[in-house]
Amino acid sequence: MIIKNALQKIEGIVRGLKIKDIDERLLSYSTIVTLLNRIEEVAKNQRIPNYIIYRSDLLESCEALCELDDNKGHDDGQHLGRALSAIAKLRSYQCFNVDNHHI
């Protein structure tokens, strides 16, 4: 698996959450979790800085969007923004640095 491609797919899934009902959001969430688990497996022998933090941020936002967690006073748009920000951080040089490495 190419991590850059997986993160692009996750971003597309997250962007699509805004137009989905709760059942579709739950299916999307399970796909996101599966992709993140696979990313983790691919990268397990590498020290990836900040991965756990950014992964947690992404999942927390997605869980709120899927009504699996308290929305903490934020609306769906804010959670979508936080999730997209977490994906950008996962792609950044502070984590996987996907634009400069082929992983």
mmCIF file with all atom_site columns, C-alpha atoms in Angstrom:
data_model
loop_
_atom_site.group_PDB
_atom_site.id
_atom_site.type_symbol
_atom_site.label_atom_id
_atom_site.label_alt_id
_atom_site.label_comp_id
_atom_site.label_asym_id
_atom_site.label_entity_id
_atom_site.label_seq_id
_atom_site.pdbx_PDB_ins_code
_atom_site.Cartn_x
_atom_site.Cartn_y
_atom_site.Cartn_z
_atom_site.occupancy
_atom_site.B_iso_or_equiv
_atom_site.pdbx_formal_charge
_atom_site.auth_seq_id
_atom_site.auth_comp_id
_atom_site.auth_asym_id
_atom_site.auth_atom_id
_atom_site.pdbx_PDB_model_num
ATOM 1   C CA . MET A 1 1   ? 0.000   0.000  0.000  1.00 0.00 ? 1   MET A CA 1
ATOM 2   C CA . ILE A 1 2   ? 1.182   3.476  -0.810 1.00 0.00 ? 2   ILE A CA 1
ATOM 3   C CA . ILE A 1 3   ? 0.418   5.657  2.194  1.00 0.00 ? 3   ILE A CA 1
ATOM 4   C CA . LYS A 1 4   ? 0.016   8.793  0.097  1.00 0.00 ? 4   LYS A CA 1
ATOM 5   C CA . ASN A 1 5   ? -2.723  7.098  -1.925 1.00 0.00 ? 5   ASN A CA 1
ATOM 6   C CA . ALA A 1 6   ? -4.455  5.764  1.187  1.00 0.00 ? 6   ALA A CA 1
ATOM 7   C CA . LEU A 1 7   ? -4.506  9.233  2.743  1.00 0.00 ? 7   LEU A CA 1
ATOM 8   C CA . GLN A 1 8   ? -5.971  10.662 -0.470 1.00 0.00 ? 8   GLN A CA 1
ATOM 9   C CA . LYS A 1 9   ? -8.736  8.046  -0.330 1.00 0.00 ? 9   LYS A CA 1
ATOM 10  C CA . ILE A 1 10  ? -9.405  8.837  3.328  1.00 0.00 ? 10  ILE A CA 1
ATOM 11  C CA . GLU A 1 11  ? -9.638  12.527 2.472  1.00 0.00 ? 11  GLU A CA 1
ATOM 12  C CA . GLY A 1 12  ? -12.208 11.782 -0.227 1.00 0.00 ? 12  GLY A CA 1
ATOM 13  C CA . ILE A 1 13  ? -14.242 9.679  2.192  1.00 0.00 ? 13  ILE A CA 1
ATOM 14  C CA . VAL A 1 14  ? -14.157 12.418 4.843  1.00 0.00 ? 14  VAL A CA 1
ATOM 15  C CA . ARG A 1 15  ? -15.205 15.074 2.326  1.00 0.00 ? 15  ARG A CA 1
ATOM 16  C CA . GLY A 1 16  ? -18.166 12.887 1.373  1.00 0.00 ? 16  GLY A CA 1
ATOM 17  C CA . LEU A 1 17  ? -19.406 12.562 4.944  1.00 0.00 ? 17  LEU A CA 1
ATOM 18  C CA . LYS A 1 18  ? -21.239 15.887 4.801  1.00 0.00 ? 18  LYS A CA 1
ATOM 19  C CA . ILE A 1 19  ? -23.824 14.525 2.346  1.00 0.00 ? 19  ILE A CA 1
ATOM 20  C CA . LYS A 1 20  ? -24.331 11.090 3.927  1.00 0.00 ? 20  LYS A CA 1
ATOM 21  C CA . ASP A 1 21  ? -26.892 9.884  6.419  1.00 0.00 ? 21  ASP A CA 1
ATOM 22  C CA . ILE A 1 22  ? -25.777 8.256  9.668  1.00 0.00 ? 22  ILE A CA 1
ATOM 23  C CA . ASP A 1 23  ? -25.737 4.695  8.313  1.00 0.00 ? 23  ASP A CA 1
ATOM 24  C CA . GLU A 1 24  ? -23.540 5.719  5.384  1.00 0.00 ? 24  GLU A CA 1
ATOM 25  C CA . ARG A 1 25  ? -21.301 7.681  7.740  1.00 0.00 ? 25  ARG A CA 1
ATOM 26  C CA . LEU A 1 26  ? -20.822 4.577  9.877  1.00 0.00 ? 26  LEU A CA 1
ATOM 27  C CA . LEU A 1 27  ? -19.812 2.555  6.821  1.00 0.00 ? 27  LEU A CA 1
ATOM 28  C CA . SER A 1 28  ? -17.395 5.297  5.820  1.00 0.00 ? 28  SER A CA 1
ATOM 29  C CA . TYR A 1 29  ? -15.986 5.376  9.342  1.00 0.00 ? 29  TYR A CA 1
ATOM 30  C CA . SER A 1 30  ? -15.289 1.645  9.240  1.00 0.00 ? 30  SER A CA 1
ATOM 31  C CA . THR A 1 31  ? -13.473 2.102  5.925  1.00 0.00 ? 31  THR A CA 1
ATOM 32  C CA . ILE A 1 32  ? -11.369 4.918  7.398  1.00 0.00 ? 32  ILE A CA 1
ATOM 33  C CA . VAL A 1 33  ? -10.444 2.771  10.410 1.00 0.00 ? 33  VAL A CA 1
ATOM 34  C CA . THR A 1 34  ? -9.513  -0.136 8.135  1.00 0.00 ? 34  THR A CA 1
ATOM 35  C CA . LEU A 1 35  ? -7.281  2.063  5.978  1.00 0.00 ? 35  LEU A CA 1
ATOM 36  C CA . LEU A 1 36  ? -5.607  3.587  9.036  1.00 0.00 ? 36  LEU A CA 1
ATOM 37  C CA . ASN A 1 37  ? -4.952  0.122  10.452 1.00 0.00 ? 37  ASN A CA 1
ATOM 38  C CA . ARG A 1 38  ? -3.365  -0.919 7.178  1.00 0.00 ? 38  ARG A CA 1
ATOM 39  C CA . ILE A 1 39  ? -1.249  2.271  7.103  1.00 0.00 ? 39  ILE A CA 1
ATOM 40  C CA . GLU A 1 40  ? -0.101  1.487  10.622 1.00 0.00 ? 40  GLU A CA 1
ATOM 41  C CA . GLU A 1 41  ? 0.824   -2.044 9.599  1.00 0.00 ? 41  GLU A CA 1
ATOM 42  C CA . VAL A 1 42  ? 2.821   -0.820 6.596  1.00 0.00 ? 42  VAL A CA 1
ATOM 43  C CA . ALA A 1 43  ? 4.675   1.739  8.721  1.00 0.00 ? 43  ALA A CA 1
ATOM 44  C CA . LYS A 1 44  ? 5.140   -0.381 11.848 1.00 0.00 ? 44  LYS A CA 1
ATOM 45  C CA . ASN A 1 45  ? 8.896   -0.753 11.387 1.00 0.00 ? 45  ASN A CA 1
ATOM 46  C CA . GLN A 1 46  ? 9.417   2.976  10.937 1.00 0.00 ? 46  GLN A CA 1
ATOM 47  C CA . ARG A 1 47  ? 9.374   5.675  13.560 1.00 0.00 ? 47  ARG A CA 1
ATOM 48  C CA . ILE A 1 48  ? 6.690   8.013  12.311 1.00 0.00 ? 48  ILE A CA 1
ATOM 49  C CA . PRO A 1 49  ? 6.537   11.207 14.366 1.00 0.00 ? 49  PRO A CA 1
ATOM 50  C CA . ASN A 1 50  ? 3.142   12.451 15.536 1.00 0.00 ? 50  ASN A CA 1
ATOM 51  C CA . TYR A 1 51  ? 1.218   9.600  13.886 1.00 0.00 ? 51  TYR A CA 1
ATOM 52  C CA . ILE A 1 52  ? -0.688  8.588  17.020 1.00 0.00 ? 52  ILE A CA 1
ATOM 53  C CA . ILE A 1 53  ? -1.713  12.193 17.754 1.00 0.00 ? 53  ILE A CA 1
ATOM 54  C CA . TYR A 1 54  ? -2.923  12.963 14.215 1.00 0.00 ? 54  TYR A CA 1
ATOM 55  C CA . ARG A 1 55  ? -4.655  9.587  13.872 1.00 0.00 ? 55  ARG A CA 1
ATOM 56  C CA . SER A 1 56  ? -6.470  10.218 17.134 1.00 0.00 ? 56  SER A CA 1
ATOM 57  C CA . ASP A 1 57  ? -7.556  13.696 15.989 1.00 0.00 ? 57  ASP A CA 1
ATOM 58  C CA . LEU A 1 58  ? -8.932  12.243 12.757 1.00 0.00 ? 58  LEU A CA 1
ATOM 59  C CA . LEU A 1 59  ? -10.807 9.438  14.476 1.00 0.00 ? 59  LEU A CA 1
ATOM 60  C CA . GLU A 1 60  ? -12.274 11.696 17.175 1.00 0.00 ? 60  GLU A CA 1
ATOM 61  C CA . SER A 1 61  ? -13.725 14.011 14.545 1.00 0.00 ? 61  SER A CA 1
ATOM 62  C CA . CYS A 1 62  ? -15.093 11.124 12.517 1.00 0.00 ? 62  CYS A CA 1
ATOM 63  C CA . GLU A 1 63  ? -16.600 9.543  15.635 1.00 0.00 ? 63  GLU A CA 1
ATOM 64  C CA . ALA A 1 64  ? -18.430 12.784 16.425 1.00 0.00 ? 64  ALA A CA 1
ATOM 65  C CA . LEU A 1 65  ? -19.740 12.926 12.853 1.00 0.00 ? 65  LEU A CA 1
ATOM 66  C CA . CYS A 1 66  ? -21.002 9.350  13.215 1.00 0.00 ? 66  CYS A CA 1
ATOM 67  C CA . GLU A 1 67  ? -22.655 10.054 16.564 1.00 0.00 ? 67  GLU A CA 1
ATOM 68  C CA . LEU A 1 68  ? -20.272 7.632  18.259 1.00 0.00 ? 68  LEU A CA 1
ATOM 69  C CA . ASP A 1 69  ? -18.936 10.396 20.498 1.00 0.00 ? 69  ASP A CA 1
ATOM 70  C CA . ASP A 1 70  ? -20.137 13.665 21.962 1.00 0.00 ? 70  ASP A CA 1
ATOM 71  C CA . ASN A 1 71  ? -19.868 16.510 19.468 1.00 0.00 ? 71  ASN A CA 1
ATOM 72  C CA . LYS A 1 72  ? -18.325 18.704 22.215 1.00 0.00 ? 72  LYS A CA 1
ATOM 73  C CA . GLY A 1 73  ? -20.445 21.668 21.130 1.00 0.00 ? 73  GLY A CA 1
ATOM 74  C CA . HIS A 1 74  ? -19.152 21.664 17.556 1.00 0.00 ? 74  HIS A CA 1
ATOM 75  C CA . ASP A 1 75  ? -21.227 21.334 14.423 1.00 0.00 ? 75  ASP A CA 1
ATOM 76  C CA . ASP A 1 76  ? -20.569 18.917 11.572 1.00 0.00 ? 76  ASP A CA 1
ATOM 77  C CA . GLY A 1 77  ? -18.668 21.536 9.585  1.00 0.00 ? 77  GLY A CA 1
ATOM 78  C CA . GLN A 1 78  ? -16.194 22.045 12.404 1.00 0.00 ? 78  GLN A CA 1
ATOM 79  C CA . HIS A 1 79  ? -15.657 18.315 12.785 1.00 0.00 ? 79  HIS A CA 1
ATOM 80  C CA . LEU A 1 80  ? -15.144 17.963 9.028  1.00 0.00 ? 80  LEU A CA 1
ATOM 81  C CA . GLY A 1 81  ? -12.588 20.765 9.158  1.00 0.00 ? 81  GLY A CA 1
ATOM 82  C CA . ARG A 1 82  ? -10.754 19.126 12.061 1.00 0.00 ? 82  ARG A CA 1
ATOM 83  C CA . ALA A 1 83  ? -10.727 15.771 10.264 1.00 0.00 ? 83  ALA A CA 1
ATOM 84  C CA . LEU A 1 84  ? -9.343  17.316 7.069  1.00 0.00 ? 84  LEU A CA 1
ATOM 85  C CA . SER A 1 85  ? -6.732  19.177 9.094  1.00 0.00 ? 85  SER A CA 1
ATOM 86  C CA . ALA A 1 86  ? -5.653  15.900 10.726 1.00 0.00 ? 86  ALA A CA 1
ATOM 87  C CA . ILE A 1 87  ? -5.297  14.298 7.282  1.00 0.00 ? 87  ILE A CA 1
ATOM 88  C CA . ALA A 1 88  ? -3.151  17.211 6.109  1.00 0.00 ? 88  ALA A CA 1
ATOM 89  C CA . LYS A 1 89  ? -0.984  16.748 9.195  1.00 0.00 ? 89  LYS A CA 1
ATOM 90  C CA . LEU A 1 90  ? -0.650  13.003 8.511  1.00 0.00 ? 90  LEU A CA 1
ATOM 91  C CA . ARG A 1 91  ? 0.573   13.858 5.010  1.00 0.00 ? 91  ARG A CA 1
ATOM 92  C CA . SER A 1 92  ? 2.940   16.598 6.218  1.00 0.00 ? 92  SER A CA 1
ATOM 93  C CA . TYR A 1 93  ? 6.674   16.496 6.869  1.00 0.00 ? 93  TYR A CA 1
ATOM 94  C CA . GLN A 1 94  ? 5.765   16.344 10.575 1.00 0.00 ? 94  GLN A CA 1
ATOM 95  C CA . CYS A 1 95  ? 4.438   12.827 10.044 1.00 0.00 ? 95  CYS A CA 1
ATOM 96  C CA . PHE A 1 96  ? 4.615   10.688 6.870  1.00 0.00 ? 96  PHE A CA 1
ATOM 97  C CA . ASN A 1 97  ? 6.027   13.422 4.592  1.00 0.00 ? 97  ASN A CA 1
ATOM 98  C CA . VAL A 1 98  ? 4.269   11.787 1.655  1.00 0.00 ? 98  VAL A CA 1
ATOM 99  C CA . ASP A 1 99  ? 5.141   14.490 -0.851 1.00 0.00 ? 99  ASP A CA 1
ATOM 100 C CA . ASN A 1 100 ? 8.863   13.853 -0.413 1.00 0.00 ? 100 ASN A CA 1
ATOM 101 C CA . HIS A 1 101 ? 8.931   10.103 0.164  1.00 0.00 ? 101 HIS A CA 1
ATOM 102 C CA . HIS A 1 102 ? 7.425   7.155  -1.610 1.00 0.00 ? 102 HIS A CA 1
ATOM 103 C CA . ILE A 1 103 ? 5.884   5.274  1.287  1.00 0.00 ? 103 ILE A CA 1
#
